[in-house]
Short mmCIF file of C-alpha atoms and ligand atoms in Angstrom, two decimals:
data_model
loop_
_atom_site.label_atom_id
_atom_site.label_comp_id
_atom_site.label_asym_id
_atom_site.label_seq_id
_atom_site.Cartn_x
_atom_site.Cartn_y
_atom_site.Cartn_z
CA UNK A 1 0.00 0.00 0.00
CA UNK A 2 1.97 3.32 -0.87
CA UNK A 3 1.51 6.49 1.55
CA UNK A 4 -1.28 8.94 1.55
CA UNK A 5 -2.32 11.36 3.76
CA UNK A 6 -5.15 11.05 6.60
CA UNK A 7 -6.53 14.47 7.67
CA UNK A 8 -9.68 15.08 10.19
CA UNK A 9 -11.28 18.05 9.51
CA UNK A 10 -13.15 19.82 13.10
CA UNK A 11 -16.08 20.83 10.44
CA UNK A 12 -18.64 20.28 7.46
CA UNK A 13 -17.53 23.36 5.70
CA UNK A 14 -13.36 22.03 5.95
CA UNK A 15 -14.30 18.65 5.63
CA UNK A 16 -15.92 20.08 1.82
CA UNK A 17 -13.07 21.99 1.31
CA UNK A 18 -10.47 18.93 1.44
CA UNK A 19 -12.72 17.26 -0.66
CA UNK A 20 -12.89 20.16 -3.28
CA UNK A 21 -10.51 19.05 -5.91
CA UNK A 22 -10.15 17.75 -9.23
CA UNK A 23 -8.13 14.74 -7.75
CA UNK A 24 -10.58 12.05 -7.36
CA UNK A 25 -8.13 9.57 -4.87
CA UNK A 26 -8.83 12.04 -2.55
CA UNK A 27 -11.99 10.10 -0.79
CA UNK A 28 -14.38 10.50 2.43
CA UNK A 29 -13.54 8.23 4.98
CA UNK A 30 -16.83 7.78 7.64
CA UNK A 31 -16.31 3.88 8.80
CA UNK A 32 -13.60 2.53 6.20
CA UNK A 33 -14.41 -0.91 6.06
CA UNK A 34 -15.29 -0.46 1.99
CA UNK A 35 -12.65 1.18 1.56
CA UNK A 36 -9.82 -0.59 3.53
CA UNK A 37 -10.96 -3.22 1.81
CA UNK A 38 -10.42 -1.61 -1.75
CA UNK A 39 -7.28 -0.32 -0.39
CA UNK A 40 -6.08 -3.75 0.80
CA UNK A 41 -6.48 -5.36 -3.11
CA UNK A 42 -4.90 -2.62 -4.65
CA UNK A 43 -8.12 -0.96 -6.42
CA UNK A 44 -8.13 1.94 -4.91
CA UNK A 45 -4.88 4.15 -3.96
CA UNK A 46 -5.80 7.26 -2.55
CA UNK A 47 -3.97 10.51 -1.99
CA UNK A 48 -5.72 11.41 1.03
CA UNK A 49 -8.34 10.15 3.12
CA UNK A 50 -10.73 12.76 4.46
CA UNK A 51 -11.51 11.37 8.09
CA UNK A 52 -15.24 12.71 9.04
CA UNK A 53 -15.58 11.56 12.68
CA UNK A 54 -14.90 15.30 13.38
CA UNK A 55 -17.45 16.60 11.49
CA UNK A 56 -19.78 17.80 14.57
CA UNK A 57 -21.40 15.20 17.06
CA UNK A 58 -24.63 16.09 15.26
CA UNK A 59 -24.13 14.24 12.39
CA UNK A 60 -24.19 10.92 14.49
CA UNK A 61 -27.21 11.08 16.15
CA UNK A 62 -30.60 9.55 15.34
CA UNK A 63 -33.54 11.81 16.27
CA UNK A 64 -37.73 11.44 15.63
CA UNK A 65 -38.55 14.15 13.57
CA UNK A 66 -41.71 16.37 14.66
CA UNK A 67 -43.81 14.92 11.71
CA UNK A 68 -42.97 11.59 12.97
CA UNK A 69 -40.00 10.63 10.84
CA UNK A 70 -36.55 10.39 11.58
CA UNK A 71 -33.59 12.12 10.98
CA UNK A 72 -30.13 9.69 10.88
CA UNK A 73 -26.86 11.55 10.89
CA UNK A 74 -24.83 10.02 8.27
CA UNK A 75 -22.21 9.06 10.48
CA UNK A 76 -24.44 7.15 12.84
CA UNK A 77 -23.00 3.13 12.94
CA UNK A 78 -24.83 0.57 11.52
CA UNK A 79 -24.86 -1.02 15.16
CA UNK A 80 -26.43 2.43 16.47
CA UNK A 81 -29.57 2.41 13.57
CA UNK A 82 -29.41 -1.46 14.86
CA UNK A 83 -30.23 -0.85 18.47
CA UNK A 84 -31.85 2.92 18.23
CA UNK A 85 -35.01 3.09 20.37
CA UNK A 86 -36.43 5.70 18.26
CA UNK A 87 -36.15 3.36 15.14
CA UNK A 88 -37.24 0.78 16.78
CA UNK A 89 -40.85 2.63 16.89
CA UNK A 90 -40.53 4.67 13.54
CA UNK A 91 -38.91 1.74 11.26
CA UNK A 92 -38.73 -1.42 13.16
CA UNK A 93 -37.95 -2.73 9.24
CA UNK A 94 -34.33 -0.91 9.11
CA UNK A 95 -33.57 -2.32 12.76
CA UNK A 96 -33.93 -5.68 11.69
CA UNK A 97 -32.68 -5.57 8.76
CA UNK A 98 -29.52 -4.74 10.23
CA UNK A 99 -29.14 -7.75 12.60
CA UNK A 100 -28.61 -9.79 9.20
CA UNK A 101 -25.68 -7.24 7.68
CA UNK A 102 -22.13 -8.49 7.88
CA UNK A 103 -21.14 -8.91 11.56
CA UNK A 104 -21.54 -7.23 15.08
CA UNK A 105 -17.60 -6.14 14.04
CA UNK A 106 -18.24 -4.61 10.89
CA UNK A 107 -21.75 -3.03 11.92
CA UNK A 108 -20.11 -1.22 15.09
CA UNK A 109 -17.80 0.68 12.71
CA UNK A 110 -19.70 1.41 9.13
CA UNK A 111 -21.84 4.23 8.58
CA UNK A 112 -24.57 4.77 7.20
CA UNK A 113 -23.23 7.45 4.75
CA UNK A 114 -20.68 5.23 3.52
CA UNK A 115 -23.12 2.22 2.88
CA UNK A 116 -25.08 4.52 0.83
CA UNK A 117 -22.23 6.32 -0.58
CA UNK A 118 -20.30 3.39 -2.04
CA UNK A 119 -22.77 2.57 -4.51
CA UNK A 120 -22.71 -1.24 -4.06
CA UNK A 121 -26.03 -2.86 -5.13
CA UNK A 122 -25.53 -5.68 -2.71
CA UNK A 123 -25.96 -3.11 -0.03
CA UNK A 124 -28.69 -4.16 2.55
CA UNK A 125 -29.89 -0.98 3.66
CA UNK A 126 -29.94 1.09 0.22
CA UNK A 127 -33.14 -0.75 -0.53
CA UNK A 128 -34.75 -0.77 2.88
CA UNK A 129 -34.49 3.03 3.24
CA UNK A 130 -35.73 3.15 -0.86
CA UNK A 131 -39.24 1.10 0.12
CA UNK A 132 -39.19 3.86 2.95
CA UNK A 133 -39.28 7.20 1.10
CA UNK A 134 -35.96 7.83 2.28
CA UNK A 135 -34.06 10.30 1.30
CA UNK A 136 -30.21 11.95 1.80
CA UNK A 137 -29.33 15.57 2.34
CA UNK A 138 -26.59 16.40 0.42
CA UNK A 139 -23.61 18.94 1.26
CA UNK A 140 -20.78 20.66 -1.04
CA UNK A 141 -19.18 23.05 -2.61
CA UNK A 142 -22.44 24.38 -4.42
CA UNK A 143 -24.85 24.43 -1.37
CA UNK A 144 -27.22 21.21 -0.03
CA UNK A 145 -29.71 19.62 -2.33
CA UNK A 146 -32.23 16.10 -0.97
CA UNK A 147 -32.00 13.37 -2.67
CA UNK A 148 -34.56 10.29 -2.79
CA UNK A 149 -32.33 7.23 -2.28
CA UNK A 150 -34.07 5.75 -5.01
CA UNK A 151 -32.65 8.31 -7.08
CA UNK A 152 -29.29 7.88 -5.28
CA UNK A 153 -27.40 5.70 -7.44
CA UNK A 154 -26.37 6.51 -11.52
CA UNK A 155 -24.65 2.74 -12.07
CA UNK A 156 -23.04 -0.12 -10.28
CA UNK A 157 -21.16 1.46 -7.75
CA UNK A 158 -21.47 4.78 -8.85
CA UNK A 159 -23.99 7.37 -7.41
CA UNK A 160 -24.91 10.80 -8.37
CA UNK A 161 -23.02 12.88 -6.06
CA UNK A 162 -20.92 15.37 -7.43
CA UNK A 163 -17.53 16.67 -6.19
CA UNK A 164 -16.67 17.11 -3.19
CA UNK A 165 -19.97 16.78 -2.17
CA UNK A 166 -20.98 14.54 1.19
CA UNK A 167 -24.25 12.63 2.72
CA UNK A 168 -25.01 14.44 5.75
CA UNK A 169 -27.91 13.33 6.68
CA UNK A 170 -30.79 10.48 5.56
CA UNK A 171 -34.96 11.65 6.22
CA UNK A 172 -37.55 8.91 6.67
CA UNK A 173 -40.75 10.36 6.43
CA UNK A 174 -43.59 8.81 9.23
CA UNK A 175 -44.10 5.49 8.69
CA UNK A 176 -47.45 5.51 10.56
CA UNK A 177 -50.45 2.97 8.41
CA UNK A 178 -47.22 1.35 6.16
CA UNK A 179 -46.12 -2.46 6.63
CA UNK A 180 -42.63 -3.19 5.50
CA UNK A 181 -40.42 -5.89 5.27
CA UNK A 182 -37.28 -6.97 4.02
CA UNK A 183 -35.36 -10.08 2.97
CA UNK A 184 -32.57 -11.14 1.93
CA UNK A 185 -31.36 -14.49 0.10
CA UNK A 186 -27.52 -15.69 0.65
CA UNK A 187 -26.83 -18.68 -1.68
CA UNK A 188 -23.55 -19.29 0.18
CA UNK A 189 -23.00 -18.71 4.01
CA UNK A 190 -25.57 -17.13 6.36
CA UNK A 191 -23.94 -13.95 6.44
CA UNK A 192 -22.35 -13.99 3.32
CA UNK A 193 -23.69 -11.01 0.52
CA UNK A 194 -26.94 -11.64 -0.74
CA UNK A 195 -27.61 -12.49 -4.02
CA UNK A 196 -31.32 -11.24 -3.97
CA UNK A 197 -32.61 -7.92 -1.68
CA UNK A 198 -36.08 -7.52 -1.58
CA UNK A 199 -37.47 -4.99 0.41
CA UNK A 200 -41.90 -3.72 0.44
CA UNK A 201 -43.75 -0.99 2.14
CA UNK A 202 -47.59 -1.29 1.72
CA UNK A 203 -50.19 1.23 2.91
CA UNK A 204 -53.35 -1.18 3.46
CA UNK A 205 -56.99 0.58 4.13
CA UNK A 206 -60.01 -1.99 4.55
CA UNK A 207 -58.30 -5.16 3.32
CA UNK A 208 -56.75 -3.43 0.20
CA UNK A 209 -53.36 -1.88 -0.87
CA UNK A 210 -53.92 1.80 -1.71
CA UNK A 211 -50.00 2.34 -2.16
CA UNK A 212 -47.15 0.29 -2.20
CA UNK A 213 -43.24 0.11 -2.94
CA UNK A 214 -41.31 -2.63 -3.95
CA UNK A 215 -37.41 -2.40 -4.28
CA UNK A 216 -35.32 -5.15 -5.79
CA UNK A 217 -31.16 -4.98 -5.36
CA UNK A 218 -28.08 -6.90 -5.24
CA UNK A 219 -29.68 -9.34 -8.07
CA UNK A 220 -30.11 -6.22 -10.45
CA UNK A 221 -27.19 -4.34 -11.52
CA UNK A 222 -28.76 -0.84 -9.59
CA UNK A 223 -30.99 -1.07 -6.83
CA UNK A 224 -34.82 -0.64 -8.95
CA UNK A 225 -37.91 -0.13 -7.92
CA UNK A 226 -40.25 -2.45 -9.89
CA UNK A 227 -42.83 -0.52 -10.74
CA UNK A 228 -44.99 -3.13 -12.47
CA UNK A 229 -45.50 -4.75 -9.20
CA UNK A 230 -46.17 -1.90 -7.78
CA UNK A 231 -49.04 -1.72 -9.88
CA UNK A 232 -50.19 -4.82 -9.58
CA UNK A 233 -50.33 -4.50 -5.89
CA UNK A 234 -52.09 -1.15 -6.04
CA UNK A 235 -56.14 -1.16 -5.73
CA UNK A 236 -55.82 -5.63 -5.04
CA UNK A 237 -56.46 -7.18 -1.82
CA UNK A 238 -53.51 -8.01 -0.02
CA UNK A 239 -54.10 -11.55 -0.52
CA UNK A 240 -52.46 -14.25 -2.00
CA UNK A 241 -53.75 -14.26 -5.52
CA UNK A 242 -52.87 -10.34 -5.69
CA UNK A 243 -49.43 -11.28 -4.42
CA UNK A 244 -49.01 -14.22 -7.23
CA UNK A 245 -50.13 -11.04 -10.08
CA UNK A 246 -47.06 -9.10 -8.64
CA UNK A 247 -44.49 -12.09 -8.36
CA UNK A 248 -45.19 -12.37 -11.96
CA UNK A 249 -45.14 -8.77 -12.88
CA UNK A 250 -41.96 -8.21 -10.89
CA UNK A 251 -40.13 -11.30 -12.32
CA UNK A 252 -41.27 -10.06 -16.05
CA UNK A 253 -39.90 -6.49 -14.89
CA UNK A 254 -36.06 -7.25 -13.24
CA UNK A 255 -33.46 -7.32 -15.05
CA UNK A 256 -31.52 -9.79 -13.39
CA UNK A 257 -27.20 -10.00 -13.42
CA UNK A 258 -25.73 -13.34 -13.69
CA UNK A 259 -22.32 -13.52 -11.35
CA UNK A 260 -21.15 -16.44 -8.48
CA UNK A 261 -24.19 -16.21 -6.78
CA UNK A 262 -26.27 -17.57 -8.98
CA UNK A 263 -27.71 -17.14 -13.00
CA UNK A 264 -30.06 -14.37 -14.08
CA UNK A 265 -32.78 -17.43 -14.03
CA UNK A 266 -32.44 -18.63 -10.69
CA UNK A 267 -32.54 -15.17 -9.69
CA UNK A 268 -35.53 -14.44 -11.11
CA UNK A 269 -37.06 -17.20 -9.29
CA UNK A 270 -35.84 -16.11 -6.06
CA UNK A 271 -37.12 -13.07 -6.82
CA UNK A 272 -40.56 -14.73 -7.40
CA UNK A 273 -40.42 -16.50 -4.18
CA UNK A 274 -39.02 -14.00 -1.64
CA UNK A 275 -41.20 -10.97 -2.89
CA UNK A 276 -44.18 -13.19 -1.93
CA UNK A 277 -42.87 -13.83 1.65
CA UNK A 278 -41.81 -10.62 1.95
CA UNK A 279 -45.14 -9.35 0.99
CA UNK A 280 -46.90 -12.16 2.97
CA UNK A 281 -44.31 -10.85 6.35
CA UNK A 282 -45.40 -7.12 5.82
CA UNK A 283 -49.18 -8.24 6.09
CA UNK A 284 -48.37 -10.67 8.65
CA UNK A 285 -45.62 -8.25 10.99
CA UNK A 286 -48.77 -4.95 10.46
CA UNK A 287 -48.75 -1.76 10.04
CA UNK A 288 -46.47 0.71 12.08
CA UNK A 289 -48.77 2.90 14.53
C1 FAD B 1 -16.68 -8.68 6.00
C2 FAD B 1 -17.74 -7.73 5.47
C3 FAD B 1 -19.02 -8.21 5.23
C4 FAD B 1 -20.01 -7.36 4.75
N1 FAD B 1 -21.29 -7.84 4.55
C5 FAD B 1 -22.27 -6.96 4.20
C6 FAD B 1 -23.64 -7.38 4.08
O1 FAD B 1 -24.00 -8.55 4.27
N2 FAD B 1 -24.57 -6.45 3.72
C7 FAD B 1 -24.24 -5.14 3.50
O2 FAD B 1 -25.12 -4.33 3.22
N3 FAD B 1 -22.95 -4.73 3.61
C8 FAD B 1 -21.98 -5.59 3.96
N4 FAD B 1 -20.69 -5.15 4.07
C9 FAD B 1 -20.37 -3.79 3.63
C10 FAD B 1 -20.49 -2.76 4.71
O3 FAD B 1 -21.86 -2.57 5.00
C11 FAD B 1 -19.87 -1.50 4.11
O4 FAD B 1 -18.49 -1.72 3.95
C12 FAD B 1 -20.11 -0.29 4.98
O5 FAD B 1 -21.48 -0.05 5.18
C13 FAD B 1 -19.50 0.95 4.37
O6 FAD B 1 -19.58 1.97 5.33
P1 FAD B 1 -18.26 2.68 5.87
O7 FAD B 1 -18.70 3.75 6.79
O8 FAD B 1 -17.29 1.71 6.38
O9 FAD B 1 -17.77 3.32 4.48
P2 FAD B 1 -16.31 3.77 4.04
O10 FAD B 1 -15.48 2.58 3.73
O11 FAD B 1 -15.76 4.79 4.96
O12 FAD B 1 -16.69 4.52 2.67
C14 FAD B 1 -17.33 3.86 1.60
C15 FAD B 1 -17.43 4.83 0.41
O13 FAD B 1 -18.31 5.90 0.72
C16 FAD B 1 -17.60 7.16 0.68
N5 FAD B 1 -18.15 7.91 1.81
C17 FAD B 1 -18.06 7.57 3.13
N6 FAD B 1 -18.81 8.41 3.86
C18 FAD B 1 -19.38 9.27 2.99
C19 FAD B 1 -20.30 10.36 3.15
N7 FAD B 1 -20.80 10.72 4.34
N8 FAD B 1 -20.68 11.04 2.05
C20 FAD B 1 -20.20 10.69 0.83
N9 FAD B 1 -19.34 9.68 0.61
C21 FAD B 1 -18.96 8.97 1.69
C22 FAD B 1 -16.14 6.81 0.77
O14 FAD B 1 -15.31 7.77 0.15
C23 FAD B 1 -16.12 5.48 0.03
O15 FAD B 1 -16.11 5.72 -1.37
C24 FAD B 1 -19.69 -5.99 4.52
C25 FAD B 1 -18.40 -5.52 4.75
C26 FAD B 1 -17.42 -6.36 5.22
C27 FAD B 1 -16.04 -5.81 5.49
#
């Protein structure tokens, strides 16, 4: 590994101004444990790291918002979103979701702005926070600007933030009358990366769906929401025929990446099979009050 240079800016505004150049192996650096790993293999070489645990306590903490959302700093740990009483009640979904991602070791250090910032669509909790309305703040050079994290990422492992620009923040809007659920399907170990993400949010009123999201990653080259299902869900009864419509629609809809977990078929079949359980949990687990 050759030398580079490991600052830690005291602010937002310095941290940006590192960051401001046209040399792009100068990097963030929230949790590392992407990018050691890059680092380690020789794809990535930077110049400097930009350390951000300096940034201002504020953008660690997890606070209920007064519409009854949440507000994550972006340098909260994947163990504090894990354990987080107030997301717990807002988005029991992303708390669980987390007790399936990587290890206690890995969870205690990443962030959340550097699992959505790296742009990997085998991410677990890119498509959780999608099925949730999420969205980032944004902060750079030119000002901030929101994001919806569906509209986060441009490619496979690329994302649409500009230079020098950082996630500060990520908004969940109430979740209050939604049922969500999300799961995951490892073809190797238990904790391995999945090879499917699935994740739902339905709004149910009198026995049928009046909205719903459905977000498909890690099989799919970007993390999609599949609209057709979506549809297909929309005005049914959440039953199981409606569910078999959308397994159908969403298995038409993916476009599905072959690699060592598995073809594009069997993917597509897993896709068939966990969207129906995870629909089936989200019924089953009710809405958040
Ligand atoms: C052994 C192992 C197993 C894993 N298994 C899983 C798994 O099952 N599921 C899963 O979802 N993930 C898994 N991961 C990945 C892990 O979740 C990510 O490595 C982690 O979330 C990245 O966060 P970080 O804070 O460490 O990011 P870093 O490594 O610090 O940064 C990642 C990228 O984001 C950029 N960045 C960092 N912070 C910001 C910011 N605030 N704004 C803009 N850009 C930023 C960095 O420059 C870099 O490009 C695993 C990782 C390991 C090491």
């Amino acid at each position: 590994m050759r030398g580079f240079e490991l600052v830690h800016p005291g602010s937002l505004a310095d941290a940006i101004g590192l960051l401001d150049t046209d040399d792009d192996t100068v990097r963030p650096f929230s949790g590392g444990t992407a990018l050691m790993l890059m680092m380690k293999t020789g794809v990535f070489r930077p110049s400097r790291l930009v350390h951000l645990g300096r940034i201002g306590d504020a953008y660690s903490e997890i606070t209920a918002s007064p519409a009854g959302g949440l507000r994550i700093g972006a340098m909260a740990t994947l163990s504090a979103l894990e354990h987080s009483p107030e997301v717990i009640r807002v988005a029991p979904v992303v708390a669980r979701a987390m007790t399936r991602l990587a290890n206690v070791r890995v969870r205690n250090v990443a962030c959340v702005g550097g699992n959505l910032a790296h742009g990997d669509p085998h991410m677990d909790l890119p498509p959780v926070l999608a099925a949730l309305g999420g969205s980032v703040s944004v902060a750079g050079p030119q000002g901030t600007r929101d994001v919806a994290v569906e509209k986060l990422f441009s490619g496979y492992y690329e994302t649409v933030l500009g230079r020098g620009e950082l996630i500060t923040d990520v908004v969940l809007p109430s979740q209050r009358g939604w049922s969500s659920a999300y799961l995951k399907c490892t073809t190797r170990s238990a904790d391995d990366w999945p090879a499917l993400g699935v994740a739902v949010s339905l709004r149910i009123e009198g026995g049928a769906i009046s909205e719903a999201r459905v977000v498909v990653s890690a099989a799919t080259e970007i993390l999609t929401r599949l609209t057709t299902a979506e549809s297909a869900l929309t005005g049914a009864a959440a039953d199981e025929s409606t569910f078999a419509r959308a397994c159908e629609a969403a298995a038409a809809e993916a476009e599905m990446v072959e690699d060592a977990r598995g073809s594009a078929d069997y993917k597509t079949q897993l896709l068939r099979v966990y969207l129906r359980r995870a629909l089936t949990q989200a019924v089953q687990d009710g809405a958040v009050s």
